[in-house]
Coordinates of C-alpha atoms and ligand atoms in Angstrom, one line a residue:
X7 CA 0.0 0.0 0.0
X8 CA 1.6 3.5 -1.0
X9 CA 2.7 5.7 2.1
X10 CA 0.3 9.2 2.0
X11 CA 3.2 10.4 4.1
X12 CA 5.9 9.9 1.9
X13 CA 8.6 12.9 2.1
X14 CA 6.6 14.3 5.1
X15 CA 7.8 15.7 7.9
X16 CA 7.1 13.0 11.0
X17 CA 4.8 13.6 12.8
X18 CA 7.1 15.4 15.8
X19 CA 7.4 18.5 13.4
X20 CA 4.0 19.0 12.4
X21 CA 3.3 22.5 11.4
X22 CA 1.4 24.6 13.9
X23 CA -2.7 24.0 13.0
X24 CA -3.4 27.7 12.2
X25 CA -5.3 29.6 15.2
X26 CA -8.4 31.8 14.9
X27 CA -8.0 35.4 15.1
X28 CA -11.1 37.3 17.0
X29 CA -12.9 37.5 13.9
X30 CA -12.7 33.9 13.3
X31 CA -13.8 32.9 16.5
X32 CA -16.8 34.8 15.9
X33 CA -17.5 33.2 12.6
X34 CA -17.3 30.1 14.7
X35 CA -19.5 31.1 17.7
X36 CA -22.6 32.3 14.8
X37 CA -21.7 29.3 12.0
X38 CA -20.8 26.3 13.6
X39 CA -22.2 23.9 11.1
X40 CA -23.4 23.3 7.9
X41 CA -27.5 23.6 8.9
X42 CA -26.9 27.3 10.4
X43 CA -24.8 28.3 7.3
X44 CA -27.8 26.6 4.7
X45 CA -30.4 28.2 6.6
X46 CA -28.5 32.2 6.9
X47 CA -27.8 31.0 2.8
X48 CA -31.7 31.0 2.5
X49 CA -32.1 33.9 4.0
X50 CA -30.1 36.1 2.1
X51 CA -30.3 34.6 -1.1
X52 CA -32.9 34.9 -4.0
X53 CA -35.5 32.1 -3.7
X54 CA -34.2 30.6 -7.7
X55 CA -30.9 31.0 -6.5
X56 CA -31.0 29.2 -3.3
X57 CA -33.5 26.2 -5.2
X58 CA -30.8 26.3 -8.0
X59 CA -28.0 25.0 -5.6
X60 CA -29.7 23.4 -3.0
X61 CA -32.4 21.7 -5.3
X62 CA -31.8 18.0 -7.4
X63 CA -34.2 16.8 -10.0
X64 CA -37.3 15.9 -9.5
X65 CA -39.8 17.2 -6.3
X66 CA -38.4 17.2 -3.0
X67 CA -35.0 16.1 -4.2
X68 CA -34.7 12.4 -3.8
X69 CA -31.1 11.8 -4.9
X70 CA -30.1 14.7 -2.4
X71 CA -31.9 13.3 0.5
X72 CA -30.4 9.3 -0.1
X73 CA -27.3 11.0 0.0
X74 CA -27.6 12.6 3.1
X75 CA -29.3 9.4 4.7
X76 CA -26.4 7.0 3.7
X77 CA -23.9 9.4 4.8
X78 CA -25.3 9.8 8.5
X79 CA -25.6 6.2 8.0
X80 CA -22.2 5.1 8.0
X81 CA -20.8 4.3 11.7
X82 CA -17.1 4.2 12.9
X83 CA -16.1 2.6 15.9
X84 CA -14.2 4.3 17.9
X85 CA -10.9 3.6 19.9
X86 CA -9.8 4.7 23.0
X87 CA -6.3 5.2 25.0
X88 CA -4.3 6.1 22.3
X89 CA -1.9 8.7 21.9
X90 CA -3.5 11.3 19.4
X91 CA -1.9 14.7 20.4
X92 CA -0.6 14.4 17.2
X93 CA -2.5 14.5 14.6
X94 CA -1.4 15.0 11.0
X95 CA -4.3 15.2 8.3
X96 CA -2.1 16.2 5.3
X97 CA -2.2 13.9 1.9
X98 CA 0.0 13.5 -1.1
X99 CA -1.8 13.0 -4.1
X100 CA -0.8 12.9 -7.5
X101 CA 2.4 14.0 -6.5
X102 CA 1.1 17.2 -4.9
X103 CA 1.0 17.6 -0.8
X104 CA -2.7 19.0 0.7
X105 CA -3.2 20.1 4.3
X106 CA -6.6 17.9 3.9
X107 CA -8.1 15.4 2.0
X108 CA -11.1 17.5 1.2
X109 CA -10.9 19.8 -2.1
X110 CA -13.4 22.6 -3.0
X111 CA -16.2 20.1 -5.8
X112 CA -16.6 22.0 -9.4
X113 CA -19.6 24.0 -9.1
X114 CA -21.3 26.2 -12.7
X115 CA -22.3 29.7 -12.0
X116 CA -21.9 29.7 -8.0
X117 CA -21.7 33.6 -8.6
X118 CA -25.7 33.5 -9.1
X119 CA -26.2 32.2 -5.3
X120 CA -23.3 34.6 -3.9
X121 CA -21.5 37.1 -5.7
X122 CA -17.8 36.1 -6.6
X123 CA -18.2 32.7 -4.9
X124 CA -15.5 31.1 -7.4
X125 CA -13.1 33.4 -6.6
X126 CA -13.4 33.7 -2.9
X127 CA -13.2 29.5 -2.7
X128 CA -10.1 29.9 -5.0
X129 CA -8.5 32.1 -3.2
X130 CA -9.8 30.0 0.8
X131 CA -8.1 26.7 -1.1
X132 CA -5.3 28.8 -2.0
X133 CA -4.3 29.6 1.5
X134 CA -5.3 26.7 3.1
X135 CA -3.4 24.0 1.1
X136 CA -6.3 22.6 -0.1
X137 CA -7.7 21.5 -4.0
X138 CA -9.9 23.6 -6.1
X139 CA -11.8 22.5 -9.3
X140 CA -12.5 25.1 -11.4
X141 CA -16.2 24.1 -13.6
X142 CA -15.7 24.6 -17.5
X143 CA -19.1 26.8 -16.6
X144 CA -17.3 28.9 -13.8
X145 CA -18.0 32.4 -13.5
X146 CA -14.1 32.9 -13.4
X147 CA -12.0 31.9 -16.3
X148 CA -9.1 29.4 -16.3
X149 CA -6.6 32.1 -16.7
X150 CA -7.7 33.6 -13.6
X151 CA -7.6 30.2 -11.5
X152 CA -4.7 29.6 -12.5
X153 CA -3.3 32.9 -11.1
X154 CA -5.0 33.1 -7.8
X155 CA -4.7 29.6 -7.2
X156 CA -1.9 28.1 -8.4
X157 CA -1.0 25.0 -6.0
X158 CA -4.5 24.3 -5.5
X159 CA -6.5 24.5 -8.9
X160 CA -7.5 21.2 -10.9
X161 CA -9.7 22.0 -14.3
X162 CA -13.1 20.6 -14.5
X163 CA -14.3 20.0 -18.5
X164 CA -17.3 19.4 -19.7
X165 CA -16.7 18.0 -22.9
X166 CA -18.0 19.9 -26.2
X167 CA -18.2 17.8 -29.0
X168 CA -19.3 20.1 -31.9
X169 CA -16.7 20.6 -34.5
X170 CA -14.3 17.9 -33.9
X171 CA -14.2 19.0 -30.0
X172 CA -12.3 22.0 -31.1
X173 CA -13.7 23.8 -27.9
X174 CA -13.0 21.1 -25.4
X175 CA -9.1 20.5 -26.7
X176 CA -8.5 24.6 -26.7
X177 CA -10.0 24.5 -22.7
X178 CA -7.5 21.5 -21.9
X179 CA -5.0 23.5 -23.8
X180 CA -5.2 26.5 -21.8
X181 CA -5.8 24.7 -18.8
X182 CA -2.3 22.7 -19.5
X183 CA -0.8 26.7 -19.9
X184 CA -1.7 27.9 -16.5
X185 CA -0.7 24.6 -14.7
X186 CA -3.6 22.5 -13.6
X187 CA -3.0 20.3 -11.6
X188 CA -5.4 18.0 -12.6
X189 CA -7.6 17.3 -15.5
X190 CA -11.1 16.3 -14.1
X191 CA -13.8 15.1 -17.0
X192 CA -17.3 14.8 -16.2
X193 CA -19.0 12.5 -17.9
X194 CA -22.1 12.3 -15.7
X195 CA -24.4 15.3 -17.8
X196 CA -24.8 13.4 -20.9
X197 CA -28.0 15.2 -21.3
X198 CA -29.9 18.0 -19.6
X199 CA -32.0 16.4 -16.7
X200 CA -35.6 18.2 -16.2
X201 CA -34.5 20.0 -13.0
X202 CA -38.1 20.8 -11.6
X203 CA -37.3 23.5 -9.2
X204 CA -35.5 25.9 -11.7
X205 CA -38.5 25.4 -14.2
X206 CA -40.9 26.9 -12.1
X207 CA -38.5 29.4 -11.0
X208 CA -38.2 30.7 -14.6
X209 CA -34.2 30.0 -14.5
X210 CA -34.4 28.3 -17.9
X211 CA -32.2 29.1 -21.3
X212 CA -33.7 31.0 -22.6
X213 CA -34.2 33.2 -19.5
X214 CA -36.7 35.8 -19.2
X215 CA -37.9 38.3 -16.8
X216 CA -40.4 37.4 -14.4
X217 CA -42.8 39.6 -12.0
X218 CA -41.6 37.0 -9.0
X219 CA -37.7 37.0 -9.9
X220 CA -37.7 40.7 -9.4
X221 CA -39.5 40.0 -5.9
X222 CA -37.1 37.7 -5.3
X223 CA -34.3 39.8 -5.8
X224 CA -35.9 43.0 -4.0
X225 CA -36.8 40.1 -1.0
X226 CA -32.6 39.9 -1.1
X227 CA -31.3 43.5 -0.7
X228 CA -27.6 42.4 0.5
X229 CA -27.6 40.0 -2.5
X230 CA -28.7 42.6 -4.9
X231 CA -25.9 45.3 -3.2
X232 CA -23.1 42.4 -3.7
X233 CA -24.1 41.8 -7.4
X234 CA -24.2 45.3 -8.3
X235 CA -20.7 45.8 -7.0
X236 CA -19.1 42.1 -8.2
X237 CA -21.2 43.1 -11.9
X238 CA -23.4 39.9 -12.9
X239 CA -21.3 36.8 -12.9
X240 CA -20.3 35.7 -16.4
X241 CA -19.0 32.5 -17.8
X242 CA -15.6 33.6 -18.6
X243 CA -13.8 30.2 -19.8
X244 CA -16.9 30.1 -22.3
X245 CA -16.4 34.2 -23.2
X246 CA -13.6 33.3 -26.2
X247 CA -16.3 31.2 -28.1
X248 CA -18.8 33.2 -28.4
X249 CA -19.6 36.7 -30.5
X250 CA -18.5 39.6 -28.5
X251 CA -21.1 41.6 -26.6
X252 CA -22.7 38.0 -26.0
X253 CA -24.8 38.5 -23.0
X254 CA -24.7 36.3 -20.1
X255 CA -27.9 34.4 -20.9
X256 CA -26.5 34.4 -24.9
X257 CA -23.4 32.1 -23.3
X258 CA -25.7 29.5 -21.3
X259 CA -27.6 28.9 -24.4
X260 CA -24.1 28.3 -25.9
X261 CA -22.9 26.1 -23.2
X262 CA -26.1 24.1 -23.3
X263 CA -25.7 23.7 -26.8
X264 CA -22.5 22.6 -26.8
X265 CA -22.6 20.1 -24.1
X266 CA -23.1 16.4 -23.1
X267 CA -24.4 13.8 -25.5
X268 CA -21.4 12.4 -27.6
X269 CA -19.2 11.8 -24.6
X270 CA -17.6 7.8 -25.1
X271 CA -14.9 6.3 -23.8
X272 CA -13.0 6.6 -26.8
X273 CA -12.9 10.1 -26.8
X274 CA -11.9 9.8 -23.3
X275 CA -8.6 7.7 -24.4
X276 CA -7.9 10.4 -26.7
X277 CA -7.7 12.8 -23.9
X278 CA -5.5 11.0 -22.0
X279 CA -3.1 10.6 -24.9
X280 CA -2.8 14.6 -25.1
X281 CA -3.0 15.6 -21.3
X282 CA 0.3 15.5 -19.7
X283 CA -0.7 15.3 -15.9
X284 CA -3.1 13.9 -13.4
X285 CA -6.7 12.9 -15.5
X286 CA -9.9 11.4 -13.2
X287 CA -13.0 11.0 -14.5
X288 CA -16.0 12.4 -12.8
X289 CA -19.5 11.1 -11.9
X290 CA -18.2 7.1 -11.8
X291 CA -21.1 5.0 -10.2
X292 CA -20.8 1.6 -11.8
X293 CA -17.8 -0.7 -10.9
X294 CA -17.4 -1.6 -14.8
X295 CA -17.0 2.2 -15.9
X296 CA -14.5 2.5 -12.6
X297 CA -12.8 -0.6 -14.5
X298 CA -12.6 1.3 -18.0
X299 CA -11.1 4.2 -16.2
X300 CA -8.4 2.1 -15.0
X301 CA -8.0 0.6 -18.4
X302 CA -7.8 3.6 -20.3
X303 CA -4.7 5.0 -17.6
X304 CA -7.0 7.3 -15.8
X305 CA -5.1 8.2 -12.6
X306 CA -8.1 8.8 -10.5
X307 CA -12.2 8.1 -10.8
X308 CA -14.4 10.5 -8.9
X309 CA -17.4 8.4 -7.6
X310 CA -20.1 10.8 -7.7
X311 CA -24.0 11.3 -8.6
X312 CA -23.3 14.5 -8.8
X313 CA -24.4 15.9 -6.1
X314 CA -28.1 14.5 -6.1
X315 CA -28.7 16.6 -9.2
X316 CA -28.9 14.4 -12.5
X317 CA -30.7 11.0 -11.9
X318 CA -33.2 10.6 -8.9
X319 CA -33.2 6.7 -9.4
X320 CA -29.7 6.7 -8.2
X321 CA -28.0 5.4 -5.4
X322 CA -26.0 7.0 -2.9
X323 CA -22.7 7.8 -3.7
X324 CA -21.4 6.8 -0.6
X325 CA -23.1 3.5 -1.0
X326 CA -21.5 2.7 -4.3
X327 CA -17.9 3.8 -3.2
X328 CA -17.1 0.7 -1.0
X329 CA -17.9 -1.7 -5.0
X330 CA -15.4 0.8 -6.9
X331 CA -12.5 1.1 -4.2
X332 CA -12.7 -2.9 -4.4
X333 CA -12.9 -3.1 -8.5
X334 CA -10.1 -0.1 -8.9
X335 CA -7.9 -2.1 -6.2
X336 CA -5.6 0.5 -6.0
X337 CA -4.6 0.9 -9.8
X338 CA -5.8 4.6 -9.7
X339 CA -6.9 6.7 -6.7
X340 CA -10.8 6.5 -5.6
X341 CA -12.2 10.2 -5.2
X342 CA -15.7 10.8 -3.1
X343 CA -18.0 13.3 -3.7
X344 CA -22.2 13.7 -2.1
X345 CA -23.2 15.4 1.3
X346 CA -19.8 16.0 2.5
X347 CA -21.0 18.6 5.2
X348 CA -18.2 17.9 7.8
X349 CA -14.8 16.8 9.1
X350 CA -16.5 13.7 10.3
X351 CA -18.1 12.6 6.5
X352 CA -14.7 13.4 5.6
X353 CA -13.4 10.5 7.7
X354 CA -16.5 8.7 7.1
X355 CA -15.8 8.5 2.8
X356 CA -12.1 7.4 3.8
X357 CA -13.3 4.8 5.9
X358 CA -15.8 4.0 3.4
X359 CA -12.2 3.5 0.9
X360 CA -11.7 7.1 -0.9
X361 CA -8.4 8.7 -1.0
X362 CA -9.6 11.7 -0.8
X363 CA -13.1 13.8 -0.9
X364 CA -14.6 16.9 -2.3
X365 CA -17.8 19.0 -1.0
X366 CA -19.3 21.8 -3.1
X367 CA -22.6 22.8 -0.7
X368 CA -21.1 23.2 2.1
X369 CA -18.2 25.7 1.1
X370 CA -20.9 27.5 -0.8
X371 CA -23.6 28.0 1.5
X372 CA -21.0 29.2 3.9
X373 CA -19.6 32.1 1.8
X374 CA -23.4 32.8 0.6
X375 CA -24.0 33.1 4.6
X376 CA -20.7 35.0 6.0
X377 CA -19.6 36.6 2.4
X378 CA -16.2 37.0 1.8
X379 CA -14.7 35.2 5.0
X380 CA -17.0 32.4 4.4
X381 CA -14.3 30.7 2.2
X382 CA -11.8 30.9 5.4
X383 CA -14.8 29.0 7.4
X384 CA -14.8 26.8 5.8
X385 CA -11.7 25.5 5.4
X386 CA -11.6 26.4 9.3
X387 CA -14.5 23.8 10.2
X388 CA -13.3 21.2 8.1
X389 CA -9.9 21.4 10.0
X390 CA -11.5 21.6 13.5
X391 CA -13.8 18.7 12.5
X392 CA -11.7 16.3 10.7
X393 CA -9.0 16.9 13.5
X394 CA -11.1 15.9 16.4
X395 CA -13.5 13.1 14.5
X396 CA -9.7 11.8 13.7
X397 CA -8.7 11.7 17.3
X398 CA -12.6 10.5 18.5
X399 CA -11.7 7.4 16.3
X400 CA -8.2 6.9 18.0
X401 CA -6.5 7.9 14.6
X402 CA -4.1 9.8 13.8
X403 CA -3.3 9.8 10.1
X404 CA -4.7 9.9 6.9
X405 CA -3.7 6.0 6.5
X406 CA -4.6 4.8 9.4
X407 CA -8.5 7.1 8.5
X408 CA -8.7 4.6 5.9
X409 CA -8.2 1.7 7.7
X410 CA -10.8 3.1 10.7
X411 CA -13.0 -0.2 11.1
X412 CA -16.7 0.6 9.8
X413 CA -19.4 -1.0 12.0
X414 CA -22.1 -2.5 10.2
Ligands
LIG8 C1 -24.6 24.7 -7.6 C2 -23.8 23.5 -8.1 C3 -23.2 23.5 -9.4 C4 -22.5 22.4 -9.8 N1 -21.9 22.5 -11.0 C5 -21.1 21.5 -11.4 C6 -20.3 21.6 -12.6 O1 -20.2 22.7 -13.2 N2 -19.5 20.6 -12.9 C7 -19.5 19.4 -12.2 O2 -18.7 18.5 -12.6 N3 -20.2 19.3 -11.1 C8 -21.0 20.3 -10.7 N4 -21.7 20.1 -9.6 C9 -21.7 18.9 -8.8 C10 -20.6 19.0 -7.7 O3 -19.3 19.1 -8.3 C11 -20.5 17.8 -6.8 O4 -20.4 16.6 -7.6 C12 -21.7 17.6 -5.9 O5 -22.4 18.9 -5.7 C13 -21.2 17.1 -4.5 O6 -22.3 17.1 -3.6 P1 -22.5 18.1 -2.4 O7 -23.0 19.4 -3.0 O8 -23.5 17.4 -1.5 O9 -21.1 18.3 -1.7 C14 -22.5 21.2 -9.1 C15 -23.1 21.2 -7.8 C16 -23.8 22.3 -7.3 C17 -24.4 22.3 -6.0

C-alpha cells in the first residue's frame, strides 16, 4: 500500500494548525455547522438562486436526500487510549502535498447564489493548502484560477463535442498553460436532466424576466448590493467562443448547446493521450465504468452522482464507493463526492475507501451566509472537524483514517 506520508515531515514537526483570530472565532460562535450556514444561505439569497443549488431533480429532491441518509448512516467505531496529540491530516496526491483530504467540488455559476463565490473559494483553497476544481461553466476563467490559485487548482471540462471538439481540446489546452494540476472530466451530464425547481423558478435558457424573480431579488437587498458591486457573474472560460457583446444568458444557451451527448470512452482515451498530468474522471457510479477508467490509464475516478442533481433513481454515492475502491484495487486513486458537510463525512468516505473527498454545498452555503470570509470558514471547520472526528476514532493519520473499522 503506498505511504500518504511519503517525504513528510514526522509527525514530531507537524506544522502549527493555524489559530483563529477574534474574527474567526466569531465566525465560529454564529456558523458552527453546515445547517446554520444553509439556513443564513436561504435567508439572504434569492429564492431561484438558493433552489438552483440546494435543489436535485425531481420534487423534493430524492437523490439529495439518499445522499444525506447514507452518509449519516455510515458508523465508525471508535478507539480509546491512544496517543492522538498528534495529529497530522495532510495527503500526497498525485504527486502534490494537501493540508486535507477535502478539495473545493466544481460548481457552474456559483456567482448567481453569492456574488464572486469562485473566486473567494479559489482564493480559501489557496491559502489553506487545499484542492480547487474550477467548472468549464465557472463564472471565473481558467486564466484567472490559475493565477489566484496556483497550487491548488484542478480544471473541470465538460466536454464539447461540436466541430471535432475544437472547444474542449483549446480549454484543456489553456488549462495545460496555467498549470492544472489536474484534468477532471465529467462524464455524468450526458443530457440536460428536467430539474423541476428551476423550471418553475423561470431559471431556464432562454431566460426571461419574471414579475416573481424581481420579488425575489428585491426580498434579497444584501444579494442585490453584492451583485451590483461584483457586476453579474459571467462565464468567462466560455467568453472566447462566443460573439462579442454575447450577453450572459447568450453564453448559457451556448454552453447548453455545446454540451453532453457524444461523450464515449474513446474520446476519453484520446484525452489522456494529449494531457500530460493527473486525468480522473468524474461522476463514476458503476464498478465496470471505474474498470474502463483504469483501463484507459486514468489516474483517478471520482465516484459521484453529482451531487443528487442528475438521476433521482440513483443510489447514494457513498453506497457505491465501497464496490469501486474494491474493483479499482488500487490501480488509480478512488475520489468521493455527495453530502460531505463535515470533518466527520470526511473521515467517514475514507473509511468507506476514498483517497480523498470533495464537498461543493457546504463551502458554498458558507460564503453565501458569512460573504467574503466564508471561504476561510470553511476551510476552518473542516480542519476543526476532521482533527477531532480523527482523534474521537483513536487515529491519527490519513492511512490509518482509511483503515478506521466501519461497523455495520
Ligand atoms: C450549484 C452546483 C453547481 C454544480 N456545477 C457542477 C459543474 O459545473 N461541474 C461538475 O462536474 N459538477 C457540478 N456540480 C456537482 C458537484 O461538483 C458535486 O459533484 C456535488 O455537488 C457534491 O455534492 P455536495 O454538494 O453534496 O457536496 C455542481 C453542484 C452544485 C451544488
Amino acid at each position: 500500500m503506498p505511504d500518504a506520508h511519503e517525504g513528510l515531515r514526522p509527525a514530531a514537526q507537524l506544522p502549527p494548525v493555524p489559530a483563529l483570530d477574534e474574527a474567526g472565532l466569531r465566525l465560529r460562535r454564529l456558523f458552527p455547522h453546515y445547517d446554520v450556514m444553509e439556513q443564513r444561505a436561504r435567508q439572504r439569497v434569492p429564492r431561484f438562486a438558493y433552489d438552483y443549488a440546494a435543489g436535485g431533480v425531481g420534487h423534493g429532491a430524492p437523490n439529495v436526500v439518499r445522499n444525506r441518509e447514507a452518509m449519516d448512516a455510515v458508523q465508525i467505531l471508535p478507539r480509546y487510549g491512544l496517543d492522538v496529540s498528534a495529529i497530522d491530516t495532510r495527503v500526497t496526491l498525485f504527486g502534490q502535498d494537501y493540508a486535507m483530504p477535502v478539495g473545493v467540488a466544481p460548481m457552474g455559476n456559483p456567482g448567481v447564489v453569492w456574488p464572486g463565490t469562485g473566486d473567494i473559494l479559489a482564493r480559501a483553497a489557496q491559502k489553506a493548502g487545499l484542492a480547487y476544481i474550477g467548472s468549464t461553466v465557472a463564472n471565473e476563467s481558467i486564466e484567472t484560477f490559475g493565477r489566484i490559485a496556483p497550487d491548488a487548482y484542478w480544471f473541470q471540462l465538460y466536454p464539447m463535442p461540436a466541430e471535432e471538439h475544437r472547444r474542449s481540446f483549446d480549454m484543456v489546452r489553456r488549462a495545460e498553460a496555467v498549470g492544472a494540476k489536474v484534468l477532471v472530466v465529467t462524464l455524468d451530464v450526458p443530457c440536460r436532466p428536467k430539474r423541476v425547481g428551476d423550471i418553475a423558478n423561470g431559471l431556464e435558457v432562454p431566460f426571461r424576466w419574471r414579475a416573481r424573480t424581481l420579488r425575489d431579488i428585491a426580498l434579497s437587498p444584501q444579494w442585490a448590493i453584492e451583485t451590483l458591486r461584483r457586476g453579474r457573474p459571467a462565464f468567462e472560460t466560455l467568453r472566447q467562443y462566443v460573439p462579442e457583446g454575447s450577453s450572459i444568458f447568450d453564453i448559457a444557451a451556448f454552453g447548453q448547446r455545446q454540451m453532453g451527448q457524444a461523450i464515449t470512452w474513446e474520446w476519453i482515451a484520446r484525452l489522456r493521450e494529449i494531457w500530460p498530468r493527473a486525468m480522473v474522471v468524474k461522476g463514476i457510479m458503476h464498478p465496470d465504468d471505474a474498470e474502463r477508467a483504469v483501463e484507459i490509464g486514468c489516474d483517478g475516478v471520482l465516484v459521484s452522482n453529482h451531487g443528487g442533481r442528475q438521476f433521482d433513481a440513483a443510489p447514494a454515492s457513498i453506497d457505491v464507493l465501497p464496490a469501486i475502491v474494491e474493483r479499482v484495487g488500487g490501480r488509480a486513486k478512488v475520489l468521493y463526492d455527495g453530502s460531505i458537510r463535515s470533518g466527520l463525512d470526511v473521515l467517514r468516505a475514507l473509511a468507506s475507501g476514498a483517497d480523498f473527498t470533495f464537498a461543493a454545498r457546504a463551502f458554498l452555503w458558507s460564503v453565501a451566509a458569512i460573504g467574503e470570509a466564508g471561504g476561510d470558514h470553511a476551510t476552518a471547520s473542516f480542519r476543526e472537524e476532521l482533527r477531532s472526528s480523527m482523534g474521537q476514532a483513536g487515529l491519527t493519520t490519513i492511512e490509518e483514517a482509511k483503515r478506521a473499522p466501519l461497523f455495520r
